[in-house]
XYZ file of C-alpha atoms in Angstrom:
592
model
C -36.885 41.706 -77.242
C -36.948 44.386 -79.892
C -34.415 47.277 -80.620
C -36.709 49.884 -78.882
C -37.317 47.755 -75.342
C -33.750 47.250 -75.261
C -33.006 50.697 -75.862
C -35.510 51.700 -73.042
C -34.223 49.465 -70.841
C -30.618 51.217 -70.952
C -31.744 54.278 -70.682
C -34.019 54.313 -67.834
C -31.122 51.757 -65.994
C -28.424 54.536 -67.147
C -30.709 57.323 -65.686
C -31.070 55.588 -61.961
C -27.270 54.397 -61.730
C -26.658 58.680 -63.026
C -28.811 59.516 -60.302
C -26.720 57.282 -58.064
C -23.171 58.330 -58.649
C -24.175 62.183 -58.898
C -25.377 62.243 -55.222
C -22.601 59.878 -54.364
C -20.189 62.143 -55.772
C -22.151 65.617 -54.320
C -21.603 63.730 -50.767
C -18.098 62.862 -51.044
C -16.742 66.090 -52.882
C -13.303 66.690 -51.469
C -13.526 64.332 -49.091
C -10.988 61.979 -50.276
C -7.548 63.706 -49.427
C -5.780 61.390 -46.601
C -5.230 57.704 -46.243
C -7.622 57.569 -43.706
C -10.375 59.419 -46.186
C -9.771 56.849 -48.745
C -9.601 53.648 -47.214
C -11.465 53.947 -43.816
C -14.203 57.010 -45.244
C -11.828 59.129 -42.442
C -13.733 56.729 -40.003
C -16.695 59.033 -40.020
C -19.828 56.351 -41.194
C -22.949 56.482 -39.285
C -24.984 53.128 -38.243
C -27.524 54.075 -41.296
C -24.582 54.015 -43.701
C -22.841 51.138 -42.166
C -25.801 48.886 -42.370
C -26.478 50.015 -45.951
C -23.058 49.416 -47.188
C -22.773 46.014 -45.226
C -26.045 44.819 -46.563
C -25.537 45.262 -50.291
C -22.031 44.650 -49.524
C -22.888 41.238 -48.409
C -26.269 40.981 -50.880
C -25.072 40.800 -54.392
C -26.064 39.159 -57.574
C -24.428 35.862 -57.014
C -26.710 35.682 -54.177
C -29.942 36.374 -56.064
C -28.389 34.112 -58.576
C -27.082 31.187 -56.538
C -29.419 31.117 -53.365
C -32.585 31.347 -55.005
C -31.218 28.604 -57.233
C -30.451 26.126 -54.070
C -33.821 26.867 -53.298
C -35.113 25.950 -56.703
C -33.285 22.677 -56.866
C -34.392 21.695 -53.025
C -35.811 23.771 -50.272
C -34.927 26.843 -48.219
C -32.181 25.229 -45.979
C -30.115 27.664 -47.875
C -31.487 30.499 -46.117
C -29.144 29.628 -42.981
C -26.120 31.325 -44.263
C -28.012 34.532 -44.351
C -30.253 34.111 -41.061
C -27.860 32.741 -38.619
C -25.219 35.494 -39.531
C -26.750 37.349 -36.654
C -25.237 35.312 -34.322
C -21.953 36.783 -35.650
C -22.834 40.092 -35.946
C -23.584 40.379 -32.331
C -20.700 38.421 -31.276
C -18.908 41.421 -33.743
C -20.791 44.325 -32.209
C -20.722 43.463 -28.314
C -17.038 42.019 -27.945
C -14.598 42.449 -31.148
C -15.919 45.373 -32.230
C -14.578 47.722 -28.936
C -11.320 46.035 -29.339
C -10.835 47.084 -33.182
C -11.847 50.321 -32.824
C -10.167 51.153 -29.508
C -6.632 49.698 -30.919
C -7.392 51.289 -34.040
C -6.341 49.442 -36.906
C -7.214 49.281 -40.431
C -7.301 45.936 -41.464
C -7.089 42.367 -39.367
C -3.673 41.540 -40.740
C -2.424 45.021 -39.092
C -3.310 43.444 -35.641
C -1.829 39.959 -36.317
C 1.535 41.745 -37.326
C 0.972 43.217 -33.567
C 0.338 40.426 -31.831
C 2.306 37.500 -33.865
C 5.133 38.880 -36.301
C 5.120 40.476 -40.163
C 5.241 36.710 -41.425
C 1.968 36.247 -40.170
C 0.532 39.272 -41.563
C 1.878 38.496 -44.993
C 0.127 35.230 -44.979
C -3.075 36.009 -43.909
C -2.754 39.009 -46.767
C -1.921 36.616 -49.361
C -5.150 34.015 -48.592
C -7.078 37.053 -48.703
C -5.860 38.221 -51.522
C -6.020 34.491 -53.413
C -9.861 33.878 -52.031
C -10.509 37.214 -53.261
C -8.862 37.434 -56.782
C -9.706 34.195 -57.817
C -13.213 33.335 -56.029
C -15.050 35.916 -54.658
C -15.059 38.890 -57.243
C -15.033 36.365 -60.242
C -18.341 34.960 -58.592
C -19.511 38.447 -58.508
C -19.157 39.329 -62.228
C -19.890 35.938 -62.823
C -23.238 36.240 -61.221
C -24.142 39.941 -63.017
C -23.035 38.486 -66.319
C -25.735 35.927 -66.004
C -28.693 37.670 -65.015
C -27.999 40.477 -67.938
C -27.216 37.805 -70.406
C -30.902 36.388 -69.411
C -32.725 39.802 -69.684
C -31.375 40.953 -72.508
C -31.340 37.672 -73.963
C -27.477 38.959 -75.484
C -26.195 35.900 -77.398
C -29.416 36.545 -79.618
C -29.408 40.400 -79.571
C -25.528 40.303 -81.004
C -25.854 37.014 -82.745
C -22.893 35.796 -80.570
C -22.583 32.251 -78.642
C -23.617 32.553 -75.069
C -19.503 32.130 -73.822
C -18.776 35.253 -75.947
C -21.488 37.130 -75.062
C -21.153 36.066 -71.218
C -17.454 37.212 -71.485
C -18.327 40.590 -73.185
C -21.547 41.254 -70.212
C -18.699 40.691 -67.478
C -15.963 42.745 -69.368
C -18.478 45.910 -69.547
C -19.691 45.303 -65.583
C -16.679 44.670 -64.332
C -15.034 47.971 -65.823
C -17.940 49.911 -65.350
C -17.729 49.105 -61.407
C -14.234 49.237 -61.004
C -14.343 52.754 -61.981
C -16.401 53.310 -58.624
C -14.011 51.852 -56.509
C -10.772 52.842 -57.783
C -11.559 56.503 -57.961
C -13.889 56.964 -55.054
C -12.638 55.221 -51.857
C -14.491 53.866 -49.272
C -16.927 56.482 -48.741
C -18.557 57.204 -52.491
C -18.784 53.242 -51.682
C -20.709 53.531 -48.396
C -23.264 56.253 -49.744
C -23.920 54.759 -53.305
C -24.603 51.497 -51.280
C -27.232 52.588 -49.570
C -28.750 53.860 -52.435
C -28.601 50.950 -54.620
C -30.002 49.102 -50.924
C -33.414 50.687 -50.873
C -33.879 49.522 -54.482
C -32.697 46.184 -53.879
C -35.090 45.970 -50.927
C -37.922 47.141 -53.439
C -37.115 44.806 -55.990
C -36.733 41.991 -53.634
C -39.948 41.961 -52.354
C -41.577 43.107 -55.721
C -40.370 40.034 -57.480
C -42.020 37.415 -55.379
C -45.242 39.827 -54.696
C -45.109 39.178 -59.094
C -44.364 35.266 -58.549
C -47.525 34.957 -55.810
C -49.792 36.891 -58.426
C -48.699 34.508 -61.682
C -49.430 31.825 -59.359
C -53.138 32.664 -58.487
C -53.534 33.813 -61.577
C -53.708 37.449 -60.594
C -54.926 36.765 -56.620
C -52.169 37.100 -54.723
C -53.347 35.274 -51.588
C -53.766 32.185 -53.934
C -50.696 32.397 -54.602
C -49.185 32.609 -51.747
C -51.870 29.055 -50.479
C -50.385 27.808 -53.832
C -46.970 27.698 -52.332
C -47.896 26.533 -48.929
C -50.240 23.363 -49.734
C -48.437 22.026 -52.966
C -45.331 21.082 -52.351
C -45.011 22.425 -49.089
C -41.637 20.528 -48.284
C -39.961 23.148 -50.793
C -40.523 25.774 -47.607
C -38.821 23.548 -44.888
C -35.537 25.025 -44.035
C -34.729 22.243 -41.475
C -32.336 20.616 -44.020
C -31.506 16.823 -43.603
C -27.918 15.334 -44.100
C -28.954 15.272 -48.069
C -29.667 18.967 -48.399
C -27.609 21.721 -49.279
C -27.282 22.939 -45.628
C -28.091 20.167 -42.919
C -29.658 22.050 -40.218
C -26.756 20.680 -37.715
C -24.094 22.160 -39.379
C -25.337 25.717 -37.990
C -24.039 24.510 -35.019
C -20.970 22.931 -36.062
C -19.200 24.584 -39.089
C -21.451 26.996 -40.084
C -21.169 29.627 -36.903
C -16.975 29.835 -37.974
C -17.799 30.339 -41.153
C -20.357 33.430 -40.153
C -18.325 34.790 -37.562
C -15.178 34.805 -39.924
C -17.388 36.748 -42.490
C -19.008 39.248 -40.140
C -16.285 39.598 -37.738
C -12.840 39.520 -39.663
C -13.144 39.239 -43.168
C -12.024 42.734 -44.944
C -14.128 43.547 -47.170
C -16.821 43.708 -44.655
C -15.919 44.547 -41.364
C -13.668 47.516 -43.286
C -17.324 49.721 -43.052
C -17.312 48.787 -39.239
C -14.191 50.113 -38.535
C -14.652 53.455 -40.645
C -17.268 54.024 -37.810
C -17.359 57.528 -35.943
C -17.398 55.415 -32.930
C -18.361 52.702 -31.221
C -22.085 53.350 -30.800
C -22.801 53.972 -34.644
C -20.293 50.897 -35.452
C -22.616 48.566 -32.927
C -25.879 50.074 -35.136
C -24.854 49.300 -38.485
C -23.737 45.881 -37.239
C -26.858 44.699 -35.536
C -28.770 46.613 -37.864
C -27.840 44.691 -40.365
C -28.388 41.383 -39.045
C -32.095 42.527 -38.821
C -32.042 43.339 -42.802
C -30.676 39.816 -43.175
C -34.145 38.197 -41.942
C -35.548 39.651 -45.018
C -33.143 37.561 -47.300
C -35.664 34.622 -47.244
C -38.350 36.509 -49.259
C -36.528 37.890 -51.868
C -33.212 35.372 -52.172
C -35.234 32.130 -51.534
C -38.449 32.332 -51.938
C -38.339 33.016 -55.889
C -36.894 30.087 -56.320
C -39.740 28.564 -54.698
C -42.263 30.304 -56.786
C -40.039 29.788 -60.165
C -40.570 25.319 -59.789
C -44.006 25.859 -59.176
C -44.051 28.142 -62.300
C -41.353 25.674 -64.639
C -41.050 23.420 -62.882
C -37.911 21.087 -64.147
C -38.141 23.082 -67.855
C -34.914 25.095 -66.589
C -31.943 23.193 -66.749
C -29.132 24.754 -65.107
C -30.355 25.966 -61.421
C -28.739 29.106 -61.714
C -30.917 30.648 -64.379
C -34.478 29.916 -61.983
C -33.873 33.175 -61.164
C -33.067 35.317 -64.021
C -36.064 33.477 -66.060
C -38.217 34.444 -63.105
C -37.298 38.238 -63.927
C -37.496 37.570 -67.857
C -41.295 36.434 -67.346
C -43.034 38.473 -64.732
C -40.900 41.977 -64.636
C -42.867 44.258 -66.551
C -41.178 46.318 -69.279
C -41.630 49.389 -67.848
C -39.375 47.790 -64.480
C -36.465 46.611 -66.433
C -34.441 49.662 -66.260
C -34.853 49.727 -62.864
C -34.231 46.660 -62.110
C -31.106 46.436 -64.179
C -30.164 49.251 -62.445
C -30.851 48.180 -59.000
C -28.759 44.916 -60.444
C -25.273 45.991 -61.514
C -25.576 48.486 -58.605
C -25.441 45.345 -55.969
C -22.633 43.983 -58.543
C -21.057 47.210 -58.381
C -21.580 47.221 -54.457
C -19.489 44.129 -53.611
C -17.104 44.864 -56.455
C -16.294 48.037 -55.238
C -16.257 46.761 -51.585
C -13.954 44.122 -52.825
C -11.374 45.745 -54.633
C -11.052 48.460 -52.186
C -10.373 46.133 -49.186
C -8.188 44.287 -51.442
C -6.186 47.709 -52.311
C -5.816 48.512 -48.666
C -4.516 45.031 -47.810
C -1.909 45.740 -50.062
C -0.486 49.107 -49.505
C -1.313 48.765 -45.267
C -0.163 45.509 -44.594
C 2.372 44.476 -47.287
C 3.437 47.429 -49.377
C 3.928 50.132 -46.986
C 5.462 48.217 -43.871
C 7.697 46.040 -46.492
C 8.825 48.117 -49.328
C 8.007 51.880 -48.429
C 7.696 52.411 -44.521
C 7.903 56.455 -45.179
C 5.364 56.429 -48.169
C 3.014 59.719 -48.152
C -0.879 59.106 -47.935
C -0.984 60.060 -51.762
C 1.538 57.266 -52.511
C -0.660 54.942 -50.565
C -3.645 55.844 -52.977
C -1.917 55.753 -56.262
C -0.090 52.029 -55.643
C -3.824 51.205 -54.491
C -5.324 52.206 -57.727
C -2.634 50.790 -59.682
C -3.228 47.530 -57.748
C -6.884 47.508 -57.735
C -6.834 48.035 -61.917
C -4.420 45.026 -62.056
C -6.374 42.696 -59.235
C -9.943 43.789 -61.698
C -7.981 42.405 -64.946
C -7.214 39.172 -63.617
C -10.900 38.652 -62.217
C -11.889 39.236 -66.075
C -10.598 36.539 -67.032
C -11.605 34.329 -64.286
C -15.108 35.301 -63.567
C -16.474 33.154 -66.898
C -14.884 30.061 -66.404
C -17.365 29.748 -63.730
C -20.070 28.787 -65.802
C -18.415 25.657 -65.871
C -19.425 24.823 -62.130
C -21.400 21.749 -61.919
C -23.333 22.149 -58.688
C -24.156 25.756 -59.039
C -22.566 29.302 -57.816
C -23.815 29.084 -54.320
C -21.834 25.939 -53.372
C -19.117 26.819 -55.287
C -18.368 30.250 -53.596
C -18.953 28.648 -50.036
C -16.263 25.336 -50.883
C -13.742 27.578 -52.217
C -14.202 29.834 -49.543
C -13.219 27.101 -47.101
C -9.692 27.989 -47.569
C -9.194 31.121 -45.957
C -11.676 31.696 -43.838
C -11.189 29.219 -40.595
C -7.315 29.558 -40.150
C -7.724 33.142 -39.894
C -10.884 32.813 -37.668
C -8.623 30.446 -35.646
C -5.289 32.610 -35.538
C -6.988 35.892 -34.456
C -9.764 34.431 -32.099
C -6.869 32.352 -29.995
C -4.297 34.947 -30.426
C -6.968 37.713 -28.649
C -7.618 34.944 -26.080
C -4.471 32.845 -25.011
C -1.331 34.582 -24.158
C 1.360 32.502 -24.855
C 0.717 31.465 -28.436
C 3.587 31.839 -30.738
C 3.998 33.074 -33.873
C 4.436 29.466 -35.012
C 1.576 28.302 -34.277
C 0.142 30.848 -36.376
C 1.537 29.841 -39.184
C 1.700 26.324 -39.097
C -2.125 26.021 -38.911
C -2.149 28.244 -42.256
C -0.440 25.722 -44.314
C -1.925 22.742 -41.957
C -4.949 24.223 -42.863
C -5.053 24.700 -46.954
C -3.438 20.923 -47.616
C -5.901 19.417 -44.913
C -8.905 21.120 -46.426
C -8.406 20.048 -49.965
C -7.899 16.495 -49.536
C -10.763 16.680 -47.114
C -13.101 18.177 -49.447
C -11.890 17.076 -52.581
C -8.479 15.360 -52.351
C -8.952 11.937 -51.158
C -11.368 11.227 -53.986
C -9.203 12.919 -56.651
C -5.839 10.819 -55.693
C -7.132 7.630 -53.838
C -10.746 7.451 -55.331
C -12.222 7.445 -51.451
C -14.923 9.493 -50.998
C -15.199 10.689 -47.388
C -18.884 11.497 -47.289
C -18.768 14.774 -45.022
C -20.366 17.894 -45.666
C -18.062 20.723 -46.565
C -19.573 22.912 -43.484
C -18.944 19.977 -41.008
C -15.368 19.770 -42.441
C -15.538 23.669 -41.333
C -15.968 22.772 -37.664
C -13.812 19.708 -37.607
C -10.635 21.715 -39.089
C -11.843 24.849 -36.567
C -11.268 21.980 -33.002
C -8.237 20.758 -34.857
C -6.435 23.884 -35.528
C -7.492 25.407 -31.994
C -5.719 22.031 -30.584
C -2.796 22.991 -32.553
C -2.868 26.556 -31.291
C -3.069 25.361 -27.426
C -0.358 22.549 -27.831
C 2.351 25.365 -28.840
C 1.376 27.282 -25.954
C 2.377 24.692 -24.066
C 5.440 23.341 -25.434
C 6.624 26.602 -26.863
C 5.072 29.609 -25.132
C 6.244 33.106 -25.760
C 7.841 34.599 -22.891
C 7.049 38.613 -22.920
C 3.592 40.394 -23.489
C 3.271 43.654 -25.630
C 0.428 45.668 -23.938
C -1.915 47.458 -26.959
C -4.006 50.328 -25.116
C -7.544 50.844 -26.023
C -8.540 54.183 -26.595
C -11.674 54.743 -23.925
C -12.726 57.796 -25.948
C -13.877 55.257 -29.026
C -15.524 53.182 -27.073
C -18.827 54.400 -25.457
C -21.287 51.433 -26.098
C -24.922 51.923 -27.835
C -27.046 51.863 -24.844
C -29.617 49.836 -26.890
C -27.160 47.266 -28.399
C -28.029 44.630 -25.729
C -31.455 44.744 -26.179
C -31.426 44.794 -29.730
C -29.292 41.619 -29.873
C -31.658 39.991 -27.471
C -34.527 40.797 -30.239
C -32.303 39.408 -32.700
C -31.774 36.267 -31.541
C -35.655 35.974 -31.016
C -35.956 36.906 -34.274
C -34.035 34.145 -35.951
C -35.775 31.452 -34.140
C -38.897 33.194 -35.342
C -37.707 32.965 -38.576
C -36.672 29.035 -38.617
C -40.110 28.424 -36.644
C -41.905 30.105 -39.726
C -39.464 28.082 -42.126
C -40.266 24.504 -40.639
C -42.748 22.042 -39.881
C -44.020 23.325 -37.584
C -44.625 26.389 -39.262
C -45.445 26.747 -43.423
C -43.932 23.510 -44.187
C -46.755 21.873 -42.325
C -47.970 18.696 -44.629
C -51.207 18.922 -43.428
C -52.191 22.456 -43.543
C -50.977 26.026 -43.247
C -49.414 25.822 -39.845
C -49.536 23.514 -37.281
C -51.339 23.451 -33.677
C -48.257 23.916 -32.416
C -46.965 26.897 -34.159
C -49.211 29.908 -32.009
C -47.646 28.083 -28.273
C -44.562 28.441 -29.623
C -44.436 31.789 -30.957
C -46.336 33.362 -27.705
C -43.589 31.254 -25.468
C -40.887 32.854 -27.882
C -42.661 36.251 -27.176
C -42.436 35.592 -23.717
C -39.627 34.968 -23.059
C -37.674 37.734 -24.978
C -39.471 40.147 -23.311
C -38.350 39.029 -19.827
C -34.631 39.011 -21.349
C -35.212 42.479 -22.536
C -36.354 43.920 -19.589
C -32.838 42.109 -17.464
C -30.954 43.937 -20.136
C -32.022 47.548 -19.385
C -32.586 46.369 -15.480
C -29.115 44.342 -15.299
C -27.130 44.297 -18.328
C -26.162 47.504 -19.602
C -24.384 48.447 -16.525
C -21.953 45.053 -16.477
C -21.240 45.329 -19.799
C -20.492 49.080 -19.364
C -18.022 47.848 -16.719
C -16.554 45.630 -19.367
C -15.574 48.154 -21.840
C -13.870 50.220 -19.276
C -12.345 47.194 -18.157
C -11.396 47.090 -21.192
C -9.238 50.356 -21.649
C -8.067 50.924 -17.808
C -6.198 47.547 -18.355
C -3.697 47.114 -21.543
C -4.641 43.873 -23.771
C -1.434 41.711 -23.007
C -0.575 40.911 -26.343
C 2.774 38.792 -26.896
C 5.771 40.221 -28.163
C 5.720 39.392 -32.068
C 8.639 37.036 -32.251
C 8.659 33.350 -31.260
């Protein structure tokens, strides 16, 4: 790549991420002056802005990066963590969803302090904060670093190794999009995500439309047949036991692991409850599990098209991708795409580091060390904290490279830790009254030392490997730890309830959000039935003769559910949600 393409390239990226931040910054002007403004966009987001934070939120470059290269190295089981998530985000919408936003917190640790004790709150904070600083934003950078490092081709432009270079890519990114977050709060984050979101959506379905075209040699429904009749096993996302996703774990390990994401972890959900109510908070929700259909095409299907195009020429699984963009992109894209890039880098690294910020001055520096602090103290220890949490991710984020069975798996192991304790602790401590405090926090630290030697222990110290997929282990640990939960509300049951109102004013329901999640649902299985054997991973032709009677049954059958909602539904779960806020949540005193 010559001097002048590289130059273009900046320029035209620099232009679109300019064009970005100045209408970010014309629609948050002097919005930012309370707590509230900072952290929670002064719970004012619309559905539209919602959805469009949540998706790139959620859609970032170690996803480009590490799905399409699961999909590469086998076939598009992958695509489950991404499809099925709409399970969760209508369990989110329709019943966890009223409750946040009529109790009104700010974070999930603020209602475990309520309904268990400040101990508990401080040690869901500090998994959060470890899976966080030392995972999930490294992966981030990580993931950026890479695909720049392959467009630019950097080791060779600065006639540096690729470790130096890789370190110098995720220095620059990482400072670059910390600047967004620190300075801009929750809202500049909300609006410049769904700007960077409508160019991810056109350069997710532009890069495969490229892929189909190489691959019928300029006729793109060649292509596509290409795909379809060689190899067609590559497009079967019914994974076995020896894929990266066995198609049972969905039903085992893999619906915790969803719900925790869409439902209680921070960095998400913190766009939900910055909703103006209840009705926009239900839209963003469910319409983002419709935006997460598309994830196939542009997060799997590359990968597809890049072995049929290299086949086993690229070594390392994570780079099917960026050589993909290298080859096909034309010149005149690059900018944009670079843009469009670092923006979804920028868009979970911003999301990140501001839900980490407001973990730490809501739930451990304010209520521990400064009960009386002002709103503009709040914001200044959150900036301070936010620089210092960004500097210890720069040093993390390349050691990644040195992950032997991609990004993908990596991120989803190590996210293991954190995620089903506190799906456990806040689902029975909603549900079951007398759980104690106790409870809660033994099945934290049951949790982390049973998890490790599960996953990696027993073949580290005794040499015994136990032969269970990490996402089963997910649903094993979830039965145990509820057992746990129920067995101290036996033996050691809390004796007085603390009643937490819900506001009825917040929660007026989306008269559409039944319906909608009915249509969901139908359009996952759609999805999978496409995905299968049934459908393009057909050995014997394009679909099977059993493909149409299914998809007219599916039809069907939604339709009649649809109808029941509008005819039946809306009014009982109406009913609910009063229910709901004419009778206090008992919630148990927090002390054991």
């Amino acid at each position: 790549m010559t001097f002048q393409q590289v130059l273009y390239i900046l320029v035209t990226g620099a232009l679109f991420m300019g064009l970005v931040a100045y209408v970010s910054y014309r629609m948050t002007k002097g919005k930012v002056e309370s707590a509230d403004d900072y952290f929670l966009a002064g719970r004012g987001l619309t559905g539209v802005f919602i959805a469009g934070s949540l998706l790139l939120t959620n859609l970032s470059a170690e996803q480009l990066i590490g799905l399409n290269g699961q999909s590469f190295a086998g076939n598009m089981s992958a695509m489950a963590w991404e499809v099925t998530a709409g399970i969760a985000a209508i369990i989110m919408a329709l019943f966890l969803l009223p409750r946040f936003l009529g109790i009104g917190i700010s974070t999930i640790p603020e209602f475990l302090s309520q309904r268990y004790d400040e101990d508990v709150r401080r040690l869901t904070v500090l998994l959060f904060l470890l899976g966080y600083m030392c995972v999930t934003i490294p992966s981030m950078l990580y993931s950026g670093g890479l695909a720049v490092l392959q467009l630019f081709d950097v080791p060779t432009l600065l006639g540096v190794s690729f470790e130096q270079s890789l370190w110098l890519v995720i220095w620059f990114i990482g400072i670059i999009g910390g600047i967004y977050a620190i300075f801009g709060g929750l809202r500049a984050v909300a609006v410049s995500d769904t700007l960077n979101g409508i160019g991810l959506i056109i350069i997710g379905f532009l890069v495969p439309t490229l892929g189909f075209l190489a691959l019928g040699d300029g006729n793109l429904l060649d292509g596509m047949k290409t795909i379809v009749t060689t190899n067609p096993e590559k497009l079967n996302a019914i994974g076995s036991a020896n894929d990266s996703v066995p198609f049972l774990s969905i039903f085992t390990g893999m619906i915790f692991a969803n719900l925790f994401y869409w439902a209680l972890n921070q960095y998400v959900i913190q766009r939900a409850l910055g909703a103006k109510n209840l009705a926009e908070g239900q839209k963003g929700v469910l319409f983002t599990g419709y935006l997460k259909l598309l994830v196939p095409i542009f997060m799997l299907l590359p990968g597809v098209i890049a072995f049929h195009l290299y086949g086993t020429n690229i070594e390392k699984v994570d780079l099917a991708y960026p050589s993909l963009i290298a080859e096909l992109l034309p010149m005149w894209l690059m900018g944009f795409f670079l843009a469009v890039l670092l923006g979804a880098v920028f868009s979970s690294f911003n999301s990140l580091l501001n839900s980490i910020a407001t973990l730490f001055v809501l739930d451990i520096y304010k209520p521990k060390f400064k009960p009386d602090a002002s709103d503009q103290d709040l914001i200044r220890v959150s900036k301070w904290f936010g620089t210092f949490v960004a500097l210890v991710s720069f040093f993390v984020a390349p050691n990644l490279m040195y992950a032997p069975d991609g990004l993908w798996d990596l991120i989803r192991r190590f996210t293991g830790f954190f995620n089903i304790p506190i799906l456990v602790i806040v689902l029975i401590g909603m549900l079951v009254k007398r759980v104690p405090p106790i409870a809660a926090k033994t099945v934290v630290f049951f949790h982390v030392i049973a998890y490790y030697f599960l996953v990696w222990g027993t073949k580290q110290w005794f040499g015994v490997e136990i032969g269970i997929n990490f996402i089963h282990i997910y649903g094993i640990l979830f039965v145990i730890e509820t057992g746990i939960m129920l067995v101290f509300a036996r033996v050691r049951p809390m004796l007085q309830a603390n009643p937490i109102r819900i506001e009825l004013g917040r929660i007026k329901p989306w008269r559409h959000a039944l319906s909608t999640s009915i249509l969901l649902v139908a359009s996952m299985v759609f999805v999978y039935l496409v995905f299968s054997p049934v459908g393009l991973a057909y050995a014997d032709g394009i679909v099977s003769g059993w493909f149409a009677p299914l998809a007219i049954g599916l039809v069907t059958l939604t339709t009649i559910l649809v109808w029941a909602s509008y005819r039946y539904g809306n009014s009982r779960y109406e009913r609910y949600l009063n229910k709901l806020s004419e009778e206090p949540a008992e919630i148990e005193e927090a002390s054991s």
